[in-house]
Amino acid sequence: MRLRSLLYVPAHVERFVAKAHERGADAVILDLEDAVPAAEKATARAALTKAVPDVGRSGARVFVRVNATELCIMDAEAAITAGADGLMLPKVESPGDLDRLPKGSKKVIAIIESASGLLAAQQIAAHPRVIALCLGGEDFATDTGATPSAETLRLPKLLTHYAAKAHGKLSLGLLRSVAQFDDTEGLTEAAAEAARFGFDGASCIHPKVVPVLNAAFVPDEASIAHARRVIAAATEAEAQGKGAFLLDGEFIDAPIVSRARSVLDRAGIVPSHE
Ligand code: COA
Ligand code: MG
């Protein structure tokens, strides 16, 4: 599943829901949790019946972020009944939190938001329902007594990232937060940095950020051109019985060829030589 950009939309805010499908996000996350005040929780949940199909009508995947409290099961059931593609489960502490979800909860994005969740990230990532992992910086900082910043969140974000990668799951997030949605340059740099580390996409809270994420989390033209040349040269080298070779002075062997395949795969290109 391609999830370069995931746009958070508080489920009770009709004005946001109404045009969410026009924003170009790979996924919309209808939020029932932190962006919804206690008094609006029931309204937000009831709104899913209409909001889920509405925000998905241009092809975006639809996830619902459920509450981690006693509302969790009710929220999850409402999301599944409304036809959501998956759930986003906040404050995941252990694989048991995933087992407790209702039967139809097949695709879950797990958010790690505590020290204990971080230390269980591998087991959480291994859970069959989990398709992606991310670290919730604000809640994580609150749980650990840290001041949220690029410095304090970098290690937990990277540990979460490697837990996801160790189990072949998607890894979502940026390594630094950008305060202004108008700061396209800062956002572009942050997204490019995350992409260099192998993150697959990131969530955002404002539609202005969506195109920046969509552009950052696909290989650029130069990488695609390079990958094509590597695959072509590798196919030729293999025919000559060579596993390692030089391409314009660059040493190429198996991991570089695999990476080139993955670049073409992420760009939606099937290598023509195979
Ligand atoms: N989803 C969909 N549409 C959104 C949106 C969102 N998250 N945030 C803003 N918009 C829309 C507005 O409705 C407006 O649309 P229009 O001009 O076509 O009518 C346009 O984008 C510009 O909005 P803007 O005036 O810049 O923002 P705002 O002041 O209305 O809202 C926030 C700013 C931060 C309050 C709002 O973006 C928001 O609530 N985001 C989600 C927060 C959230 O989900 N948090 C939990 C996850 S951490
Ligand atoms: Mg939170």
PDB file of C-alpha atoms and ligand atoms in Angstrom:
ATOM      1  CA  MET A   1       0.000   0.000   0.000  1.00  0.00           C
ATOM      2  CA  ARG A   2       1.345   3.403  -0.964  1.00  0.00           C
ATOM      3  CA  LEU A   3       1.062   5.829   1.971  1.00  0.00           C
ATOM      4  CA  ARG A   4       3.217   8.851   1.155  1.00  0.00           C
ATOM      5  CA  SER A   5       0.830  11.329   2.733  1.00  0.00           C
ATOM      6  CA  LEU A   6      -1.820  10.838   5.411  1.00  0.00           C
ATOM      7  CA  LEU A   7      -4.030  13.834   6.153  1.00  0.00           C
ATOM      8  CA  TYR A   8      -5.564  14.050   9.620  1.00  0.00           C
ATOM      9  CA  VAL A   9      -9.139  15.287   9.567  1.00  0.00           C
ATOM     10  CA  PRO A  10     -11.040  15.667  12.855  1.00  0.00           C
ATOM     11  CA  ALA A  11     -14.178  13.600  12.128  1.00  0.00           C
ATOM     12  CA  HIS A  12     -16.610  16.099  13.710  1.00  0.00           C
ATOM     13  CA  VAL A  13     -15.460  19.103  11.619  1.00  0.00           C
ATOM     14  CA  GLU A  14     -17.802  18.998   8.622  1.00  0.00           C
ATOM     15  CA  ARG A  15     -16.031  21.808   6.813  1.00  0.00           C
ATOM     16  CA  PHE A  16     -12.772  19.799   6.776  1.00  0.00           C
ATOM     17  CA  VAL A  17     -14.463  16.495   5.936  1.00  0.00           C
ATOM     18  CA  ALA A  18     -16.377  18.041   3.009  1.00  0.00           C
ATOM     19  CA  LYS A  19     -13.303  18.781   0.894  1.00  0.00           C
ATOM     20  CA  ALA A  20     -10.806  16.284   2.290  1.00  0.00           C
ATOM     21  CA  HIS A  21     -11.127  14.091  -0.839  1.00  0.00           C
ATOM     22  CA  GLU A  22      -9.822  16.964  -2.999  1.00  0.00           C
ATOM     23  CA  ARG A  23      -6.513  17.320  -1.170  1.00  0.00           C
ATOM     24  CA  GLY A  24      -4.586  14.570  -2.973  1.00  0.00           C
ATOM     25  CA  ALA A  25      -3.568  12.610   0.110  1.00  0.00           C
ATOM     26  CA  ASP A  26      -2.842   8.893  -0.292  1.00  0.00           C
ATOM     27  CA  ALA A  27      -4.836   8.414   2.905  1.00  0.00           C
ATOM     28  CA  VAL A  28      -7.189  10.389   5.073  1.00  0.00           C
ATOM     29  CA  ILE A  29      -7.148   9.714   8.800  1.00  0.00           C
ATOM     30  CA  LEU A  30     -10.519  10.545  10.280  1.00  0.00           C
ATOM     31  CA  ASP A  31      -9.642  11.389  13.853  1.00  0.00           C
ATOM     32  CA  LEU A  32     -11.790  10.463  16.833  1.00  0.00           C
ATOM     33  CA  GLU A  33      -8.963  10.941  19.333  1.00  0.00           C
ATOM     34  CA  ASP A  34      -6.856  13.973  20.291  1.00  0.00           C
ATOM     35  CA  ALA A  35      -8.377  16.449  17.830  1.00  0.00           C
ATOM     36  CA  VAL A  36     -11.886  15.713  19.112  1.00  0.00           C
ATOM     37  CA  PRO A  37     -12.985  17.196  22.442  1.00  0.00           C
ATOM     38  CA  ALA A  38     -14.715  14.847  24.934  1.00  0.00           C
ATOM     39  CA  ALA A  39     -18.110  16.456  24.341  1.00  0.00           C
ATOM     40  CA  GLU A  40     -17.846  15.780  20.576  1.00  0.00           C
ATOM     41  CA  LYS A  41     -16.674  12.142  20.714  1.00  0.00           C
ATOM     42  CA  ALA A  42     -20.128  10.658  20.077  1.00  0.00           C
ATOM     43  CA  THR A  43     -20.877  13.137  17.280  1.00  0.00           C
ATOM     44  CA  ALA A  44     -17.543  12.364  15.610  1.00  0.00           C
ATOM     45  CA  ARG A  45     -18.145   8.610  15.823  1.00  0.00           C
ATOM     46  CA  ALA A  46     -21.670   8.944  14.411  1.00  0.00           C
ATOM     47  CA  ALA A  47     -20.332  11.102  11.569  1.00  0.00           C
ATOM     48  CA  LEU A  48     -18.202   8.191  10.257  1.00  0.00           C
ATOM     49  CA  THR A  49     -21.117   6.565   8.395  1.00  0.00           C
ATOM     50  CA  LYS A  50     -21.079   9.450   5.941  1.00  0.00           C
ATOM     51  CA  ALA A  51     -17.528  10.752   6.394  1.00  0.00           C
ATOM     52  CA  VAL A  52     -15.718   7.470   5.572  1.00  0.00           C
ATOM     53  CA  PRO A  53     -17.224   7.085   2.084  1.00  0.00           C
ATOM     54  CA  ASP A  54     -17.072  10.851   1.509  1.00  0.00           C
ATOM     55  CA  VAL A  55     -13.353  11.323   2.179  1.00  0.00           C
ATOM     56  CA  GLY A  56     -12.529   8.180   0.183  1.00  0.00           C
ATOM     57  CA  ARG A  57     -14.496   9.039  -2.923  1.00  0.00           C
ATOM     58  CA  SER A  58     -11.451  10.135  -4.970  1.00  0.00           C
ATOM     59  CA  GLY A  59      -9.530   6.968  -4.149  1.00  0.00           C
ATOM     60  CA  ALA A  60      -7.744   7.889  -0.914  1.00  0.00           C
ATOM     61  CA  ARG A  61      -7.434   5.113   1.661  1.00  0.00           C
ATOM     62  CA  VAL A  62      -9.453   5.843   4.755  1.00  0.00           C
ATOM     63  CA  PHE A  63      -8.160   5.150   8.254  1.00  0.00           C
ATOM     64  CA  VAL A  64      -9.935   6.022  11.474  1.00  0.00           C
ATOM     65  CA  ARG A  65      -7.905   6.987  14.519  1.00  0.00           C
ATOM     66  CA  VAL A  66      -9.773   5.452  17.421  1.00  0.00           C
ATOM     67  CA  ASN A  67      -9.459   6.367  21.087  1.00  0.00           C
ATOM     68  CA  ALA A  68      -7.208   4.201  23.225  1.00  0.00           C
ATOM     69  CA  THR A  69      -9.674   4.471  26.117  1.00  0.00           C
ATOM     70  CA  GLU A  70     -12.890   2.570  26.910  1.00  0.00           C
ATOM     71  CA  LEU A  71     -14.241   4.119  23.667  1.00  0.00           C
ATOM     72  CA  CYS A  72     -11.798   2.046  21.599  1.00  0.00           C
ATOM     73  CA  ILE A  73     -14.029  -0.910  20.714  1.00  0.00           C
ATOM     74  CA  MET A  74     -17.062   1.250  19.942  1.00  0.00           C
ATOM     75  CA  ASP A  75     -14.920   3.518  17.743  1.00  0.00           C
ATOM     76  CA  ALA A  76     -13.335   0.585  15.930  1.00  0.00           C
ATOM     77  CA  GLU A  77     -16.697  -1.084  15.288  1.00  0.00           C
ATOM     78  CA  ALA A  78     -18.130   2.147  13.901  1.00  0.00           C
ATOM     79  CA  ALA A  79     -15.084   2.550  11.624  1.00  0.00           C
ATOM     80  CA  ILE A  80     -15.356  -0.993  10.285  1.00  0.00           C
ATOM     81  CA  THR A  81     -19.109  -0.718   9.745  1.00  0.00           C
ATOM     82  CA  ALA A  82     -18.585   2.551   7.860  1.00  0.00           C
ATOM     83  CA  GLY A  83     -16.172   0.745   5.505  1.00  0.00           C
ATOM     84  CA  ALA A  84     -12.823   2.213   6.582  1.00  0.00           C
ATOM     85  CA  ASP A  85      -9.736   0.597   5.036  1.00  0.00           C
ATOM     86  CA  GLY A  86      -8.099   0.396   8.430  1.00  0.00           C
ATOM     87  CA  LEU A  87      -7.632   1.785  11.902  1.00  0.00           C
ATOM     88  CA  MET A  88      -4.993   3.925  13.477  1.00  0.00           C
ATOM     89  CA  LEU A  89      -4.447   2.827  17.064  1.00  0.00           C
ATOM     90  CA  PRO A  90      -2.777   5.359  19.377  1.00  0.00           C
ATOM     91  CA  LYS A  91      -0.860   4.695  22.614  1.00  0.00           C
ATOM     92  CA  VAL A  92      -0.033   1.096  21.708  1.00  0.00           C
ATOM     93  CA  GLU A  93       1.883  -0.491  24.575  1.00  0.00           C
ATOM     94  CA  SER A  94       1.945  -4.162  23.593  1.00  0.00           C
ATOM     95  CA  PRO A  95       0.688  -6.653  20.994  1.00  0.00           C
ATOM     96  CA  GLY A  96      -2.222  -7.354  23.363  1.00  0.00           C
ATOM     97  CA  ASP A  97      -3.672  -3.945  22.501  1.00  0.00           C
ATOM     98  CA  LEU A  98      -4.007  -5.167  18.905  1.00  0.00           C
ATOM     99  CA  ASP A  99      -5.541  -8.503  19.886  1.00  0.00           C
ATOM    100  CA  ARG A 100      -8.315  -6.656  21.695  1.00  0.00           C
ATOM    101  CA  LEU A 101      -9.559  -4.907  18.550  1.00  0.00           C
ATOM    102  CA  PRO A 102     -12.735  -6.247  16.878  1.00  0.00           C
ATOM    103  CA  LYS A 103     -12.481  -8.988  14.233  1.00  0.00           C
ATOM    104  CA  GLY A 104     -12.646  -6.763  11.142  1.00  0.00           C
ATOM    105  CA  SER A 105      -9.568  -4.734  12.218  1.00  0.00           C
ATOM    106  CA  LYS A 106      -7.208  -6.128   9.596  1.00  0.00           C
ATOM    107  CA  LYS A 107      -5.022  -3.135   8.758  1.00  0.00           C
ATOM    108  CA  VAL A 108      -3.754  -1.127  11.679  1.00  0.00           C
ATOM    109  CA  ILE A 109      -1.313   1.758  11.847  1.00  0.00           C
ATOM    110  CA  ALA A 110       0.140   1.561  15.357  1.00  0.00           C
ATOM    111  CA  ILE A 111       1.309   4.727  17.106  1.00  0.00           C
ATOM    112  CA  ILE A 112       4.006   4.332  19.739  1.00  0.00           C
ATOM    113  CA  GLU A 113       3.557   7.056  22.344  1.00  0.00           C
ATOM    114  CA  SER A 114       5.283   5.873  25.505  1.00  0.00           C
ATOM    115  CA  ALA A 115       8.571   4.460  26.759  1.00  0.00           C
ATOM    116  CA  SER A 116       6.974   1.039  27.311  1.00  0.00           C
ATOM    117  CA  GLY A 117       5.462   1.097  23.808  1.00  0.00           C
ATOM    118  CA  LEU A 118       8.871   1.947  22.360  1.00  0.00           C
ATOM    119  CA  LEU A 119      10.522  -0.948  24.173  1.00  0.00           C
ATOM    120  CA  ALA A 120       7.844  -3.281  22.758  1.00  0.00           C
ATOM    121  CA  ALA A 121       8.008  -1.794  19.243  1.00  0.00           C
ATOM    122  CA  GLN A 122       9.433  -4.977  17.698  1.00  0.00           C
ATOM    123  CA  GLN A 123       6.635  -7.208  19.006  1.00  0.00           C
ATOM    124  CA  ILE A 124       4.076  -4.583  17.990  1.00  0.00           C
ATOM    125  CA  ALA A 125       5.560  -4.367  14.491  1.00  0.00           C
ATOM    126  CA  ALA A 126       5.474  -8.163  14.221  1.00  0.00           C
ATOM    127  CA  HIS A 127       1.713  -8.293  14.888  1.00  0.00           C
ATOM    128  CA  PRO A 128      -0.120  -9.514  11.762  1.00  0.00           C
ATOM    129  CA  ARG A 129      -2.688  -6.708  11.960  1.00  0.00           C
ATOM    130  CA  VAL A 130      -0.031  -4.005  11.908  1.00  0.00           C
ATOM    131  CA  ILE A 131       0.774  -2.570   8.479  1.00  0.00           C
ATOM    132  CA  ALA A 132       2.653   0.537   9.623  1.00  0.00           C
ATOM    133  CA  LEU A 133       4.282   2.112  12.635  1.00  0.00           C
ATOM    134  CA  CYS A 134       4.891   5.683  13.693  1.00  0.00           C
ATOM    135  CA  LEU A 135       5.951   7.523  16.820  1.00  0.00           C
ATOM    136  CA  GLY A 136       3.642  10.126  18.322  1.00  0.00           C
ATOM    137  CA  GLY A 137       6.106  12.790  19.406  1.00  0.00           C
ATOM    138  CA  GLU A 138       3.915  14.964  21.614  1.00  0.00           C
ATOM    139  CA  ASP A 139       2.500  12.122  23.697  1.00  0.00           C
ATOM    140  CA  PHE A 140       5.872  10.372  23.819  1.00  0.00           C
ATOM    141  CA  ALA A 141       7.486  13.520  25.210  1.00  0.00           C
ATOM    142  CA  THR A 142       4.703  13.840  27.780  1.00  0.00           C
ATOM    143  CA  ASP A 143       5.112  10.199  28.834  1.00  0.00           C
ATOM    144  CA  THR A 144       8.875  10.430  29.203  1.00  0.00           C
ATOM    145  CA  GLY A 145       9.136  13.917  30.702  1.00  0.00           C
ATOM    146  CA  ALA A 146      10.991  15.182  27.644  1.00  0.00           C
ATOM    147  CA  THR A 147      10.640  18.480  25.868  1.00  0.00           C
ATOM    148  CA  PRO A 148       9.577  17.558  22.322  1.00  0.00           C
ATOM    149  CA  SER A 149      12.280  18.510  19.825  1.00  0.00           C
ATOM    150  CA  ALA A 150      14.183  17.041  16.912  1.00  0.00           C
ATOM    151  CA  GLU A 151      16.968  16.176  19.359  1.00  0.00           C
ATOM    152  CA  THR A 152      14.863  14.361  21.980  1.00  0.00           C
ATOM    153  CA  LEU A 153      12.620  12.549  19.492  1.00  0.00           C
ATOM    154  CA  ARG A 154      15.211  11.439  16.966  1.00  0.00           C
ATOM    155  CA  LEU A 155      16.256   8.235  18.722  1.00  0.00           C
ATOM    156  CA  PRO A 156      12.723   7.031  19.565  1.00  0.00           C
ATOM    157  CA  LYS A 157      11.612   7.827  16.002  1.00  0.00           C
ATOM    158  CA  LEU A 158      14.521   5.891  14.528  1.00  0.00           C
ATOM    159  CA  LEU A 159      14.002   2.926  16.860  1.00  0.00           C
ATOM    160  CA  THR A 160      10.333   2.811  15.822  1.00  0.00           C
ATOM    161  CA  HIS A 161      11.424   3.085  12.182  1.00  0.00           C
ATOM    162  CA  TYR A 162      13.816   0.139  12.455  1.00  0.00           C
ATOM    163  CA  ALA A 163      11.232  -1.951  14.312  1.00  0.00           C
ATOM    164  CA  ALA A 164       8.869  -1.410  11.360  1.00  0.00           C
ATOM    165  CA  LYS A 165      11.589  -2.204   8.825  1.00  0.00           C
ATOM    166  CA  ALA A 166      12.664  -5.335  10.707  1.00  0.00           C
ATOM    167  CA  HIS A 167       9.185  -6.725  10.093  1.00  0.00           C
ATOM    168  CA  GLY A 168       8.689  -5.407   6.560  1.00  0.00           C
ATOM    169  CA  LYS A 169       6.040  -2.895   7.658  1.00  0.00           C
ATOM    170  CA  LEU A 170       5.654   0.708   6.512  1.00  0.00           C
ATOM    171  CA  SER A 171       7.401   3.372   8.563  1.00  0.00           C
ATOM    172  CA  LEU A 172       5.728   6.777   8.794  1.00  0.00           C
ATOM    173  CA  GLY A 173       6.992  10.092  10.090  1.00  0.00           C
ATOM    174  CA  LEU A 174       9.509  12.903   9.853  1.00  0.00           C
ATOM    175  CA  LEU A 175      12.590  13.217  12.030  1.00  0.00           C
ATOM    176  CA  ARG A 176      11.861  16.848  12.859  1.00  0.00           C
ATOM    177  CA  SER A 177       8.621  18.723  13.123  1.00  0.00           C
ATOM    178  CA  VAL A 178       7.971  21.836  11.101  1.00  0.00           C
ATOM    179  CA  ALA A 179       5.900  24.378  12.996  1.00  0.00           C
ATOM    180  CA  GLN A 180       4.448  26.274  10.003  1.00  0.00           C
ATOM    181  CA  PHE A 181       2.535  24.548   7.198  1.00  0.00           C
ATOM    182  CA  ASP A 182       3.584  27.459   4.970  1.00  0.00           C
ATOM    183  CA  ASP A 183       7.263  26.649   5.440  1.00  0.00           C
ATOM    184  CA  THR A 184       7.487  24.630   2.211  1.00  0.00           C
ATOM    185  CA  GLU A 185      11.265  24.738   2.200  1.00  0.00           C
ATOM    186  CA  GLY A 186      11.562  23.413   5.773  1.00  0.00           C
ATOM    187  CA  LEU A 187       8.944  20.742   5.087  1.00  0.00           C
ATOM    188  CA  THR A 188      10.629  19.675   1.865  1.00  0.00           C
ATOM    189  CA  GLU A 189      13.950  19.281   3.672  1.00  0.00           C
ATOM    190  CA  ALA A 190      12.391  17.368   6.576  1.00  0.00           C
ATOM    191  CA  ALA A 191      10.530  15.022   4.222  1.00  0.00           C
ATOM    192  CA  ALA A 192      13.634  14.494   2.065  1.00  0.00           C
ATOM    193  CA  GLU A 193      15.623  13.634   5.198  1.00  0.00           C
ATOM    194  CA  ALA A 194      13.010  11.076   6.299  1.00  0.00           C
ATOM    195  CA  ALA A 195      12.921   9.591   2.783  1.00  0.00           C
ATOM    196  CA  ARG A 196      16.734   9.212   2.847  1.00  0.00           C
ATOM    197  CA  PHE A 197      16.382   7.126   6.022  1.00  0.00           C
ATOM    198  CA  GLY A 198      13.811   4.922   4.308  1.00  0.00           C
ATOM    199  CA  PHE A 199      10.609   6.273   5.852  1.00  0.00           C
ATOM    200  CA  ASP A 200       7.706   5.533   3.498  1.00  0.00           C
ATOM    201  CA  GLY A 201       5.512   8.561   4.185  1.00  0.00           C
ATOM    202  CA  ALA A 202       4.246  10.875   6.889  1.00  0.00           C
ATOM    203  CA  SER A 203       1.048  12.251   8.330  1.00  0.00           C
ATOM    204  CA  CYS A 204       0.130  15.928   8.372  1.00  0.00           C
ATOM    205  CA  ILE A 205      -2.599  18.083   9.847  1.00  0.00           C
ATOM    206  CA  HIS A 206      -2.984  20.605   7.036  1.00  0.00           C
ATOM    207  CA  PRO A 207      -3.749  20.063   3.315  1.00  0.00           C
ATOM    208  CA  LYS A 208      -0.907  22.377   2.272  1.00  0.00           C
ATOM    209  CA  VAL A 209       1.586  19.731   3.388  1.00  0.00           C
ATOM    210  CA  VAL A 210       0.143  16.910   1.255  1.00  0.00           C
ATOM    211  CA  PRO A 211       1.841  17.796  -2.075  1.00  0.00           C
ATOM    212  CA  VAL A 212       5.183  18.208  -0.314  1.00  0.00           C
ATOM    213  CA  LEU A 213       4.934  14.695   1.152  1.00  0.00           C
ATOM    214  CA  ASN A 214       3.702  13.184  -2.119  1.00  0.00           C
ATOM    215  CA  ALA A 215       6.717  14.597  -3.934  1.00  0.00           C
ATOM    216  CA  ALA A 216       9.272  13.696  -1.256  1.00  0.00           C
ATOM    217  CA  PHE A 217       8.310  10.078  -0.739  1.00  0.00           C
ATOM    218  CA  VAL A 218       8.802   8.975  -4.349  1.00  0.00           C
ATOM    219  CA  PRO A 219      12.191   8.535  -5.952  1.00  0.00           C
ATOM    220  CA  ASP A 220      13.312  11.604  -7.942  1.00  0.00           C
ATOM    221  CA  GLU A 221      14.168  11.520 -11.670  1.00  0.00           C
ATOM    222  CA  ALA A 222      17.917  11.191 -11.086  1.00  0.00           C
ATOM    223  CA  SER A 223      17.445   8.176  -8.776  1.00  0.00           C
ATOM    224  CA  ILE A 224      15.097   6.555 -11.282  1.00  0.00           C
ATOM    225  CA  ALA A 225      17.536   7.092 -14.153  1.00  0.00           C
ATOM    226  CA  HIS A 226      20.387   5.691 -12.057  1.00  0.00           C
ATOM    227  CA  ALA A 227      18.312   2.684 -10.979  1.00  0.00           C
ATOM    228  CA  ARG A 228      17.414   1.886 -14.598  1.00  0.00           C
ATOM    229  CA  ARG A 229      21.087   1.934 -15.583  1.00  0.00           C
ATOM    230  CA  VAL A 230      22.055  -0.274 -12.634  1.00  0.00           C
ATOM    231  CA  ILE A 231      19.393  -2.864 -13.508  1.00  0.00           C
ATOM    232  CA  ALA A 232      20.366  -2.862 -17.185  1.00  0.00           C
ATOM    233  CA  ALA A 233      24.068  -3.245 -16.348  1.00  0.00           C
ATOM    234  CA  ALA A 234      23.345  -5.944 -13.748  1.00  0.00           C
ATOM    235  CA  THR A 235      21.328  -7.958 -16.262  1.00  0.00           C
ATOM    236  CA  GLU A 236      24.225  -7.771 -18.704  1.00  0.00           C
ATOM    237  CA  ALA A 237      26.807  -8.616 -16.023  1.00  0.00           C
ATOM    238  CA  GLU A 238      24.758 -11.596 -14.888  1.00  0.00           C
ATOM    239  CA  ALA A 239      24.693 -12.941 -18.455  1.00  0.00           C
ATOM    240  CA  GLN A 240      28.484 -12.800 -18.342  1.00  0.00           C
ATOM    241  CA  GLY A 241      28.514 -14.638 -15.002  1.00  0.00           C
ATOM    242  CA  LYS A 242      29.517 -11.561 -12.984  1.00  0.00           C
ATOM    243  CA  GLY A 243      27.890 -10.634  -9.648  1.00  0.00           C
ATOM    244  CA  ALA A 244      29.946  -7.511  -8.993  1.00  0.00           C
ATOM    245  CA  PHE A 245      31.065  -4.953 -11.546  1.00  0.00           C
ATOM    246  CA  LEU A 246      31.885  -1.305 -12.130  1.00  0.00           C
ATOM    247  CA  LEU A 247      29.386   1.139 -13.639  1.00  0.00           C
ATOM    248  CA  ASP A 248      31.020   4.471 -14.519  1.00  0.00           C
ATOM    249  CA  GLY A 249      33.550   3.871 -11.769  1.00  0.00           C
ATOM    250  CA  GLU A 250      30.888   2.980  -9.176  1.00  0.00           C
ATOM    251  CA  PHE A 251      31.149  -0.457  -7.566  1.00  0.00           C
ATOM    252  CA  ILE A 252      27.880  -2.382  -7.965  1.00  0.00           C
ATOM    253  CA  ASP A 253      26.910  -5.613  -6.246  1.00  0.00           C
ATOM    254  CA  ALA A 254      23.791  -7.350  -4.919  1.00  0.00           C
ATOM    255  CA  PRO A 255      22.516  -4.806  -2.307  1.00  0.00           C
ATOM    256  CA  ILE A 256      22.874  -1.958  -4.795  1.00  0.00           C
ATOM    257  CA  VAL A 257      20.952  -3.903  -7.421  1.00  0.00           C
ATOM    258  CA  SER A 258      18.199  -4.686  -4.874  1.00  0.00           C
ATOM    259  CA  ARG A 259      18.018  -1.025  -3.932  1.00  0.00           C
ATOM    260  CA  ALA A 260      17.705  -0.063  -7.593  1.00  0.00           C
ATOM    261  CA  ARG A 261      14.811  -2.536  -7.948  1.00  0.00           C
ATOM    262  CA  SER A 262      13.142  -1.035  -4.914  1.00  0.00           C
ATOM    263  CA  VAL A 263      13.538   2.499  -6.348  1.00  0.00           C
ATOM    264  CA  LEU A 264      11.787   1.433  -9.563  1.00  0.00           C
ATOM    265  CA  ASP A 265       9.171  -0.414  -7.583  1.00  0.00           C
ATOM    266  CA  ARG A 266       8.387   2.658  -5.454  1.00  0.00           C
ATOM    267  CA  ALA A 267       8.279   4.785  -8.595  1.00  0.00           C
ATOM    268  CA  GLY A 268       5.718   2.351 -10.014  1.00  0.00           C
ATOM    269  CA  ILE A 269       8.098   1.181 -12.765  1.00  0.00           C
ATOM    270  CA  VAL A 270       8.616  -2.477 -13.596  1.00  0.00           C
ATOM    271  CA  PRO A 271      12.207  -3.082 -14.720  1.00  0.00           C
ATOM    272  CA  SER A 272      12.032  -3.872 -18.438  1.00  0.00           C
ATOM    273  CA  HIS A 273      14.878  -6.394 -18.327  1.00  0.00           C
ATOM    274  CA  GLU A 274      13.072  -8.859 -16.100  1.00  0.00           C
TER     275      GLU A 274
HETATM  276  N1  COA B   1      -8.249  18.512   6.805  1.00  0.00           N
HETATM  277  C1  COA B   1      -8.996  18.960   5.790  1.00  0.00           C
HETATM  278  N2  COA B   1      -9.093  20.266   5.481  1.00  0.00           N
HETATM  279  C2  COA B   1      -8.412  21.126   6.238  1.00  0.00           C
HETATM  280  C3  COA B   1      -7.632  20.721   7.323  1.00  0.00           C
HETATM  281  C4  COA B   1      -7.570  19.343   7.594  1.00  0.00           C
HETATM  282  N3  COA B   1      -6.857  18.844   8.607  1.00  0.00           N
HETATM  283  N4  COA B   1      -7.063  21.793   7.882  1.00  0.00           N
HETATM  284  C5  COA B   1      -7.463  22.862   7.170  1.00  0.00           C
HETATM  285  N5  COA B   1      -8.287  22.475   6.184  1.00  0.00           N
HETATM  286  C6  COA B   1      -8.888  23.304   5.138  1.00  0.00           C
HETATM  287  C7  COA B   1      -9.772  24.420   5.642  1.00  0.00           C
HETATM  288  O1  COA B   1     -11.083  23.964   5.782  1.00  0.00           O
HETATM  289  C8  COA B   1      -9.614  25.434   4.537  1.00  0.00           C
HETATM  290  O2  COA B   1     -10.392  24.992   3.447  1.00  0.00           O
HETATM  291  P1  COA B   1     -10.998  26.009   2.362  1.00  0.00           P
HETATM  292  O3  COA B   1     -10.128  27.230   2.347  1.00  0.00           O
HETATM  293  O4  COA B   1     -10.986  25.253   1.091  1.00  0.00           O
HETATM  294  O5  COA B   1     -12.388  26.270   2.858  1.00  0.00           O
HETATM  295  C9  COA B   1      -8.173  25.275   4.105  1.00  0.00           C
HETATM  296  O6  COA B   1      -7.828  23.943   4.458  1.00  0.00           O
HETATM  297  C10 COA B   1      -7.237  26.242   4.762  1.00  0.00           C
HETATM  298  O7  COA B   1      -7.349  26.125   6.151  1.00  0.00           O
HETATM  299  P2  COA B   1      -6.678  27.151   7.165  1.00  0.00           P
HETATM  300  O8  COA B   1      -7.564  28.356   7.325  1.00  0.00           O
HETATM  301  O9  COA B   1      -5.273  27.386   6.784  1.00  0.00           O
HETATM  302  O10 COA B   1      -6.669  26.315   8.502  1.00  0.00           O
HETATM  303  P3  COA B   1      -7.624  26.480   9.763  1.00  0.00           P
HETATM  304  O11 COA B   1      -7.177  27.659  10.537  1.00  0.00           O
HETATM  305  O12 COA B   1      -9.030  26.374   9.320  1.00  0.00           O
HETATM  306  O13 COA B   1      -7.231  25.159  10.589  1.00  0.00           O
HETATM  307  C11 COA B   1      -5.945  23.742  12.048  1.00  0.00           C
HETATM  308  C12 COA B   1      -5.922  24.951  11.116  1.00  0.00           C
HETATM  309  C13 COA B   1      -4.553  23.366  12.523  1.00  0.00           C
HETATM  310  C14 COA B   1      -6.876  24.032  13.214  1.00  0.00           C
HETATM  311  C15 COA B   1      -6.518  22.551  11.220  1.00  0.00           C
HETATM  312  O14 COA B   1      -5.664  22.370  10.131  1.00  0.00           O
HETATM  313  C16 COA B   1      -6.744  21.263  11.941  1.00  0.00           C
HETATM  314  O15 COA B   1      -7.621  21.139  12.802  1.00  0.00           O
HETATM  315  N6  COA B   1      -5.998  20.199  11.571  1.00  0.00           N
HETATM  316  C17 COA B   1      -6.182  18.878  12.073  1.00  0.00           C
HETATM  317  C18 COA B   1      -5.669  18.727  13.479  1.00  0.00           C
HETATM  318  C19 COA B   1      -5.631  17.287  13.856  1.00  0.00           C
HETATM  319  O16 COA B   1      -6.256  16.437  13.246  1.00  0.00           O
HETATM  320  N7  COA B   1      -4.885  16.973  14.898  1.00  0.00           N
HETATM  321  C20 COA B   1      -4.763  15.627  15.354  1.00  0.00           C
HETATM  322  C21 COA B   1      -3.622  14.925  14.751  1.00  0.00           C
HETATM  323  S1  COA B   1      -2.079  15.333  15.467  1.00  0.00           S
HETATM  324 MG    MG B   2      -1.904  12.091  20.891  1.00  0.00          MG
END
